[in-house]
Amino acid sequence: MLALSILAALVALGAITLGNSLKIVKQYERGVVFRLGRVNAEPRPPGMTAIVPFVDKLEKVNLQIVTMPIPAQEGITRDNVTVRVDAVIYFKVVDPRKAVVDVEDYQLAVGQVAQTSLRSIIGQSELDDLLTNRERLNQGLAIMIDSPAVDWGVHIDRVEIKDVALPETMKRSMSRQAEAERERRSRVIIADGELQASNKLAQASEAMAHTPSALQLRLLQTIVEVAAERNSTLVLPFPVELLRFLENSTPAAPLTTAAGARPTTEAETDTPAEAADRSESDATTSAPADLDAIVQAMSESLKLTGLMPEQERVTSDMPEQERSTSESADRSGTTEQEEHLGHA
């Protein structure tokens, strides 16, 4: 009976000893063995490994990439702007022996170095760099953290600045600056458009100056476009150039001797007073003739566009002899009124 008890005790002791001597190391881990307080050989690879019970101590180190958020740090940039910047750091252990022996808690150490380095980067940079050149700042921050972490067997994979918090006053100032910049761009674009339009108009005016008929065609086209869009009364001021063109394009009337007119040879024997009266009457007669030619040409143009009133269109459609007779009667009536007013 005593023998069986001793045997059972030996079996239990062997099982406990075997359980303490066999350890399992996972694929993403490495085992650092301390034998009587001293690091023994190289770290143990993944799998099952055996150690000496009550003599060796196995400490496992994770080799996976660790994602550690850096708390938001408040600082003053080089251009005296108060900001709050937070970031995230990615690192992993490359030397398990150094990570266990050379530093007490490598994760805490990396976190503290990351916070101080982030504050240093904030003080060395300007606000525009924090907002636009983040890639360069991330690289500089990773180098600053990686320098002391190499001695701890830790490799800094990358560092990313997540957010830059600005004060409300600075946000309003930046929004006003952006609005002013947009306004400046819009004004420059409008001025550029006006310049290009003025150049094109100058080219068009030069082309119309060489071909005066183009001005009349453009005017008629404008009248047609306006009349086609809306049925409204159109008040159209005629430019002086159009009147000059119509005056030049009107054929000169043949010189005829009217009833009661003197021959040219008789003008030589007239007195100076009679010559002045005759020149005034000739000017009065020639002016209505020119006006009649201009009105006739304008009437033909308006009749072509369909904007001429019915009464004027009927008058323009009258035979040449009747229209000239009516115009002569109107001129004679006007002349009689002027003579009557002159005698009065």
Short mmCIF file of C-alpha atoms in Angstrom, two decimals:
data_model
loop_
_atom_site.label_atom_id
_atom_site.label_comp_id
_atom_site.label_asym_id
_atom_site.label_seq_id
_atom_site.Cartn_x
_atom_site.Cartn_y
_atom_site.Cartn_z
CA MET A 1 0.00 0.00 0.00
CA LEU A 2 2.84 2.31 0.85
CA ALA A 3 4.58 1.42 -2.36
CA LEU A 4 1.55 2.31 -4.41
CA SER A 5 1.32 5.70 -2.71
CA ILE A 6 4.99 6.41 -3.41
CA LEU A 7 4.55 5.38 -7.03
CA ALA A 8 1.52 7.62 -7.47
CA ALA A 9 3.43 10.51 -5.95
CA LEU A 10 6.34 9.94 -8.33
CA VAL A 11 3.97 9.82 -11.32
CA ALA A 12 2.31 13.06 -10.29
CA LEU A 13 5.68 14.70 -9.74
CA GLY A 14 6.85 13.54 -13.15
CA ALA A 15 3.72 14.89 -14.78
CA ILE A 16 4.19 18.28 -13.12
CA THR A 17 7.83 18.34 -14.09
CA LEU A 18 7.04 17.41 -17.66
CA GLY A 19 4.34 20.08 -17.83
CA ASN A 20 6.77 22.71 -16.60
CA SER A 21 9.50 21.63 -18.99
CA LEU A 22 7.44 21.61 -22.21
CA LYS A 23 6.41 25.00 -23.63
CA ILE A 24 4.62 25.96 -26.85
CA VAL A 25 5.76 29.04 -28.79
CA LYS A 26 3.32 30.40 -31.40
CA GLN A 27 4.27 31.28 -34.93
CA TYR A 28 4.27 35.06 -34.35
CA GLU A 29 6.24 34.75 -31.09
CA ARG A 30 9.79 34.10 -30.00
CA GLY A 31 10.83 32.64 -26.66
CA VAL A 32 13.66 34.17 -24.61
CA VAL A 33 15.00 31.68 -22.04
CA PHE A 34 16.49 32.88 -18.75
CA ARG A 35 18.56 30.19 -16.97
CA LEU A 36 19.19 31.14 -13.41
CA GLY A 37 18.63 34.81 -14.36
CA ARG A 38 20.90 34.83 -17.40
CA VAL A 39 19.80 34.84 -21.03
CA ASN A 40 20.63 31.47 -22.52
CA ALA A 41 21.58 31.27 -26.19
CA GLU A 42 19.27 32.48 -28.95
CA PRO A 43 15.48 32.94 -28.67
CA ARG A 44 13.51 29.74 -29.09
CA PRO A 45 11.73 29.33 -32.48
CA PRO A 46 7.99 28.62 -32.87
CA GLY A 47 6.72 25.19 -31.85
CA MET A 48 7.16 22.98 -28.80
CA THR A 49 10.33 23.57 -26.79
CA ALA A 50 11.70 22.05 -23.58
CA ILE A 51 13.30 23.84 -20.69
CA VAL A 52 14.77 22.69 -17.40
CA PRO A 53 12.07 22.83 -14.74
CA PHE A 54 12.65 25.19 -11.82
CA VAL A 55 15.86 26.39 -13.49
CA ASP A 56 14.85 28.00 -16.81
CA LYS A 57 12.22 30.69 -17.36
CA LEU A 58 10.70 31.26 -20.80
CA GLU A 59 9.43 34.73 -21.73
CA LYS A 60 7.51 35.12 -24.98
CA VAL A 61 7.83 38.21 -27.20
CA ASN A 62 5.25 39.15 -29.85
CA LEU A 63 6.72 39.98 -33.25
CA GLN A 64 3.51 41.27 -34.82
CA ILE A 65 3.13 44.89 -35.95
CA VAL A 66 1.67 46.88 -33.09
CA THR A 67 -0.68 49.80 -33.79
CA MET A 68 -0.39 52.43 -31.09
CA PRO A 69 -2.37 55.70 -31.15
CA ILE A 70 -0.48 58.77 -29.98
CA PRO A 71 -2.62 61.01 -27.75
CA ALA A 72 -3.36 64.48 -29.12
CA GLN A 73 -0.56 66.88 -28.34
CA GLU A 74 -1.11 70.62 -28.09
CA GLY A 75 1.68 72.89 -29.22
CA ILE A 76 2.59 76.18 -30.88
CA THR A 77 3.85 76.12 -34.42
CA ARG A 78 6.77 78.17 -35.71
CA ASP A 79 4.36 80.86 -36.97
CA ASN A 80 2.72 81.15 -33.50
CA VAL A 81 -0.48 79.17 -34.09
CA THR A 82 -1.83 76.92 -31.34
CA VAL A 83 -2.83 73.50 -32.69
CA ARG A 84 -3.69 70.02 -31.42
CA VAL A 85 -2.20 67.15 -33.39
CA ASP A 86 -2.75 63.43 -32.91
CA ALA A 87 -1.07 60.58 -34.75
CA VAL A 88 -0.73 56.81 -34.94
CA ILE A 89 2.45 54.74 -34.92
CA TYR A 90 3.12 51.27 -36.35
CA PHE A 91 6.10 49.31 -35.00
CA LYS A 92 7.29 45.77 -34.42
CA VAL A 93 10.00 43.94 -32.46
CA VAL A 94 12.94 42.77 -34.57
CA ASP A 95 15.25 41.68 -31.72
CA PRO A 96 13.39 39.88 -28.92
CA ARG A 97 16.47 39.71 -26.69
CA LYS A 98 16.98 43.51 -26.69
CA ALA A 99 13.24 44.15 -26.29
CA VAL A 100 13.24 42.04 -23.10
CA VAL A 101 16.64 42.85 -21.64
CA ASP A 102 17.46 46.45 -22.65
CA VAL A 103 14.11 48.11 -21.84
CA GLU A 104 11.57 47.41 -19.13
CA ASP A 105 8.43 48.01 -21.21
CA TYR A 106 9.20 48.68 -24.84
CA GLN A 107 5.61 49.64 -25.73
CA LEU A 108 5.49 52.33 -23.03
CA ALA A 109 8.89 53.58 -24.09
CA VAL A 110 7.90 53.85 -27.74
CA GLY A 111 4.70 55.69 -26.80
CA GLN A 112 6.55 58.28 -24.71
CA VAL A 113 9.15 58.88 -27.40
CA ALA A 114 6.38 59.29 -29.99
CA GLN A 115 4.64 61.97 -27.89
CA THR A 116 7.80 64.00 -27.34
CA SER A 117 8.79 63.70 -31.00
CA LEU A 118 5.33 64.85 -32.08
CA ARG A 119 5.62 67.94 -29.88
CA SER A 120 9.02 68.66 -31.35
CA ILE A 121 7.70 68.37 -34.90
CA ILE A 122 4.86 70.78 -34.09
CA GLY A 123 7.27 73.39 -32.79
CA GLN A 124 9.59 73.09 -35.81
CA SER A 125 6.87 73.26 -38.49
CA GLU A 126 4.54 75.95 -39.76
CA LEU A 127 0.78 75.64 -40.02
CA ASP A 128 0.86 75.30 -43.80
CA ASP A 129 3.31 72.40 -43.50
CA LEU A 130 1.04 70.60 -41.04
CA LEU A 131 -1.90 70.97 -43.42
CA THR A 132 -0.23 70.32 -46.78
CA ASN A 133 3.17 68.60 -46.31
CA ARG A 134 2.09 65.78 -44.04
CA GLU A 135 4.06 63.15 -45.92
CA ARG A 136 7.35 64.90 -45.23
CA LEU A 137 6.41 65.43 -41.59
CA ASN A 138 5.48 61.76 -41.23
CA GLN A 139 8.88 60.71 -42.52
CA GLY A 140 10.68 63.11 -40.19
CA LEU A 141 8.62 61.92 -37.23
CA ALA A 142 9.36 58.25 -38.03
CA ILE A 143 13.10 58.97 -38.16
CA MET A 144 12.99 60.80 -34.81
CA ILE A 145 11.21 57.91 -33.09
CA ASP A 146 13.23 55.17 -34.78
CA SER A 147 16.61 56.54 -33.61
CA PRO A 148 16.23 55.53 -29.93
CA ALA A 149 13.97 52.56 -30.69
CA VAL A 150 16.75 50.75 -32.58
CA ASP A 151 18.62 50.16 -29.30
CA TRP A 152 15.48 48.52 -27.89
CA GLY A 153 15.18 46.00 -30.71
CA VAL A 154 12.11 47.82 -32.10
CA HIS A 155 11.67 48.96 -35.68
CA ILE A 156 9.29 51.86 -36.46
CA ASP A 157 7.39 50.86 -39.57
CA ARG A 158 5.52 54.13 -40.18
CA VAL A 159 3.96 57.14 -38.45
CA GLU A 160 0.84 58.96 -39.66
CA ILE A 161 -0.57 62.29 -38.49
CA LYS A 162 -4.30 61.75 -38.18
CA ASP A 163 -5.81 65.16 -37.48
CA VAL A 164 -4.82 68.78 -36.93
CA ALA A 165 -7.32 70.68 -34.76
CA LEU A 166 -7.33 74.45 -35.22
CA PRO A 167 -8.90 77.15 -33.02
CA GLU A 168 -12.21 78.60 -34.19
CA THR A 169 -10.70 82.04 -34.79
CA MET A 170 -8.07 80.52 -37.05
CA LYS A 171 -10.73 78.58 -38.95
CA ARG A 172 -12.69 81.78 -39.61
CA SER A 173 -9.54 83.59 -40.72
CA MET A 174 -8.66 80.78 -43.12
CA SER A 175 -12.17 80.73 -44.53
CA ARG A 176 -12.00 84.49 -45.17
CA GLN A 177 -8.63 84.05 -46.82
CA ALA A 178 -9.95 81.29 -49.07
CA GLU A 179 -12.99 83.39 -49.96
CA ALA A 180 -10.79 86.36 -50.85
CA GLU A 181 -8.58 84.14 -53.00
CA ARG A 182 -11.61 82.79 -54.86
CA GLU A 183 -12.90 86.33 -55.38
CA ARG A 184 -9.53 87.40 -56.76
CA ARG A 185 -9.51 84.48 -59.21
CA SER A 186 -13.03 85.25 -60.37
CA ARG A 187 -12.17 88.89 -61.00
CA VAL A 188 -9.06 87.95 -62.94
CA ILE A 189 -11.07 85.53 -65.07
CA ILE A 190 -13.76 88.15 -65.75
CA ALA A 191 -11.12 90.75 -66.68
CA ASP A 192 -9.43 88.27 -68.98
CA GLY A 193 -12.75 87.54 -70.66
CA GLU A 194 -13.41 91.24 -71.14
CA LEU A 195 -9.97 91.68 -72.68
CA GLN A 196 -10.50 88.85 -75.13
CA ALA A 197 -13.98 90.14 -76.01
CA SER A 198 -12.61 93.65 -76.62
CA ASN A 199 -9.93 92.24 -78.92
CA LYS A 200 -12.53 90.33 -80.91
CA LEU A 201 -14.78 93.38 -81.11
CA ALA A 202 -11.85 95.45 -82.34
CA GLN A 203 -11.19 92.89 -85.06
CA ALA A 204 -14.88 92.87 -86.01
CA SER A 205 -15.02 96.67 -86.18
CA GLU A 206 -11.92 96.73 -88.36
CA ALA A 207 -13.47 94.19 -90.72
CA MET A 208 -16.72 96.19 -90.89
CA ALA A 209 -14.74 99.36 -91.57
CA HIS A 210 -13.31 97.78 -94.72
CA THR A 211 -16.75 96.49 -95.80
CA PRO A 212 -19.46 99.00 -94.78
CA SER A 213 -22.22 96.73 -96.09
CA ALA A 214 -21.44 94.27 -93.28
CA LEU A 215 -22.69 96.84 -90.76
CA GLN A 216 -26.07 97.03 -92.45
CA LEU A 217 -26.30 93.23 -92.70
CA ARG A 218 -25.47 92.91 -89.03
CA LEU A 219 -28.12 95.48 -88.14
CA LEU A 220 -30.75 93.69 -90.18
CA GLN A 221 -29.81 90.38 -88.62
CA THR A 222 -30.16 91.88 -85.13
CA ILE A 223 -33.60 93.22 -86.04
CA VAL A 224 -34.70 89.81 -87.29
CA GLU A 225 -33.45 88.07 -84.13
CA VAL A 226 -35.20 90.54 -81.83
CA ALA A 227 -38.43 90.38 -83.83
CA ALA A 228 -38.42 86.58 -83.82
CA GLU A 229 -38.04 86.30 -80.03
CA ARG A 230 -40.72 88.72 -78.85
CA ASN A 231 -43.59 90.68 -80.34
CA SER A 232 -42.76 94.10 -79.00
CA THR A 233 -42.14 97.62 -80.17
CA LEU A 234 -38.59 98.09 -81.31
CA VAL A 235 -36.95 101.51 -80.98
CA LEU A 236 -33.84 101.31 -83.14
CA PRO A 237 -31.39 104.26 -83.27
CA PHE A 238 -29.69 104.39 -86.64
CA PRO A 239 -25.95 105.07 -86.44
CA VAL A 240 -24.40 107.89 -88.41
CA GLU A 241 -22.28 105.41 -90.38
CA LEU A 242 -25.44 103.75 -91.73
CA LEU A 243 -26.87 107.10 -92.86
CA ARG A 244 -23.59 107.92 -94.56
CA PHE A 245 -23.60 104.56 -96.28
CA LEU A 246 -27.15 105.06 -97.49
CA GLU A 247 -26.28 108.57 -98.65
CA ASN A 248 -23.27 107.32 -100.60
CA SER A 249 -25.13 104.38 -102.11
CA THR A 250 -28.04 106.60 -103.38
CA PRO A 251 -27.54 107.49 -107.09
CA ALA A 252 -27.34 111.18 -107.87
CA ALA A 253 -30.46 112.71 -109.50
CA PRO A 254 -29.97 113.93 -113.11
CA LEU A 255 -29.79 117.65 -113.60
CA THR A 256 -33.04 118.86 -115.17
CA THR A 257 -34.27 122.33 -115.90
CA ALA A 258 -37.54 122.79 -114.05
CA ALA A 259 -40.27 125.15 -115.14
CA GLY A 260 -39.33 128.68 -114.32
CA ALA A 261 -35.65 127.80 -113.75
CA ARG A 262 -32.97 129.77 -115.48
CA PRO A 263 -30.26 128.32 -117.71
CA THR A 264 -26.73 128.24 -116.43
CA THR A 265 -25.63 130.98 -118.75
CA GLU A 266 -28.10 133.33 -117.18
CA ALA A 267 -26.64 132.79 -113.74
CA GLU A 268 -23.55 134.64 -114.79
CA THR A 269 -25.54 137.87 -115.26
CA ASP A 270 -27.35 137.61 -111.91
CA THR A 271 -26.68 140.04 -109.17
CA PRO A 272 -25.01 138.82 -105.96
CA ALA A 273 -28.30 138.93 -104.05
CA GLU A 274 -30.06 136.83 -106.69
CA ALA A 275 -27.17 134.32 -106.73
CA ALA A 276 -27.39 133.93 -102.94
CA ASP A 277 -31.17 133.40 -103.12
CA ARG A 278 -30.76 130.81 -105.83
CA SER A 279 -28.03 128.92 -103.90
CA GLU A 280 -30.27 128.79 -100.84
CA SER A 281 -33.16 127.44 -102.88
CA ASP A 282 -30.88 124.84 -104.53
CA ALA A 283 -29.64 123.70 -101.11
CA THR A 284 -33.23 123.48 -99.86
CA THR A 285 -34.17 121.43 -102.90
CA SER A 286 -31.13 119.11 -102.71
CA ALA A 287 -31.50 118.45 -98.95
CA PRO A 288 -35.01 117.00 -99.25
CA ALA A 289 -33.82 114.96 -102.20
CA ASP A 290 -31.06 113.41 -100.12
CA LEU A 291 -33.44 112.84 -97.24
CA ASP A 292 -35.93 111.26 -99.62
CA ALA A 293 -33.26 108.88 -100.87
CA ILE A 294 -32.27 107.93 -97.31
CA VAL A 295 -35.89 107.44 -96.25
CA GLN A 296 -36.56 105.36 -99.37
CA ALA A 297 -33.56 103.10 -98.69
CA MET A 298 -34.55 102.70 -95.05
CA SER A 299 -38.11 101.93 -96.04
CA GLU A 300 -36.91 99.23 -98.41
CA SER A 301 -34.78 97.71 -95.63
CA LEU A 302 -37.60 97.76 -93.09
CA LYS A 303 -40.02 96.37 -95.65
CA LEU A 304 -37.64 93.43 -96.16
CA THR A 305 -37.51 92.68 -92.42
CA GLY A 306 -41.31 92.89 -91.97
CA LEU A 307 -41.13 95.63 -89.32
CA MET A 308 -42.56 98.46 -91.43
CA PRO A 309 -46.09 99.59 -90.46
CA GLU A 310 -48.91 98.91 -92.89
CA GLN A 311 -49.53 102.55 -93.78
CA GLU A 312 -45.88 103.21 -94.56
CA ARG A 313 -45.65 99.94 -96.48
CA VAL A 314 -48.58 100.94 -98.67
CA THR A 315 -46.94 104.25 -99.32
CA SER A 316 -43.68 102.55 -100.23
CA ASP A 317 -45.55 100.20 -102.60
CA MET A 318 -47.07 103.14 -104.57
CA PRO A 319 -45.77 103.72 -108.06
CA GLU A 320 -42.82 106.00 -108.36
CA GLN A 321 -44.74 108.69 -110.22
CA GLU A 322 -47.58 108.89 -107.65
CA ARG A 323 -45.18 108.86 -104.69
CA SER A 324 -43.07 111.60 -106.28
CA THR A 325 -46.22 113.61 -106.96
CA SER A 326 -47.36 113.30 -103.35
CA GLU A 327 -43.90 114.12 -102.05
CA SER A 328 -43.74 117.17 -104.38
CA ALA A 329 -47.11 118.32 -103.10
CA ASP A 330 -45.90 117.94 -99.52
CA ARG A 331 -42.72 119.84 -100.24
CA SER A 332 -44.61 122.62 -102.05
CA GLY A 333 -46.97 122.93 -99.09
CA THR A 334 -44.03 123.12 -96.72
CA THR A 335 -42.34 125.72 -98.92
CA GLU A 336 -45.46 127.88 -99.03
CA GLN A 337 -45.72 127.74 -95.24
CA GLU A 338 -42.08 128.78 -94.89
CA GLU A 339 -42.56 131.67 -97.37
CA HIS A 340 -45.68 132.78 -95.53
CA LEU A 341 -43.82 132.73 -92.23
CA GLY A 342 -40.92 134.63 -93.85
CA HIS A 343 -43.23 137.41 -95.14
CA ALA A 344 -44.86 137.56 -91.75
#
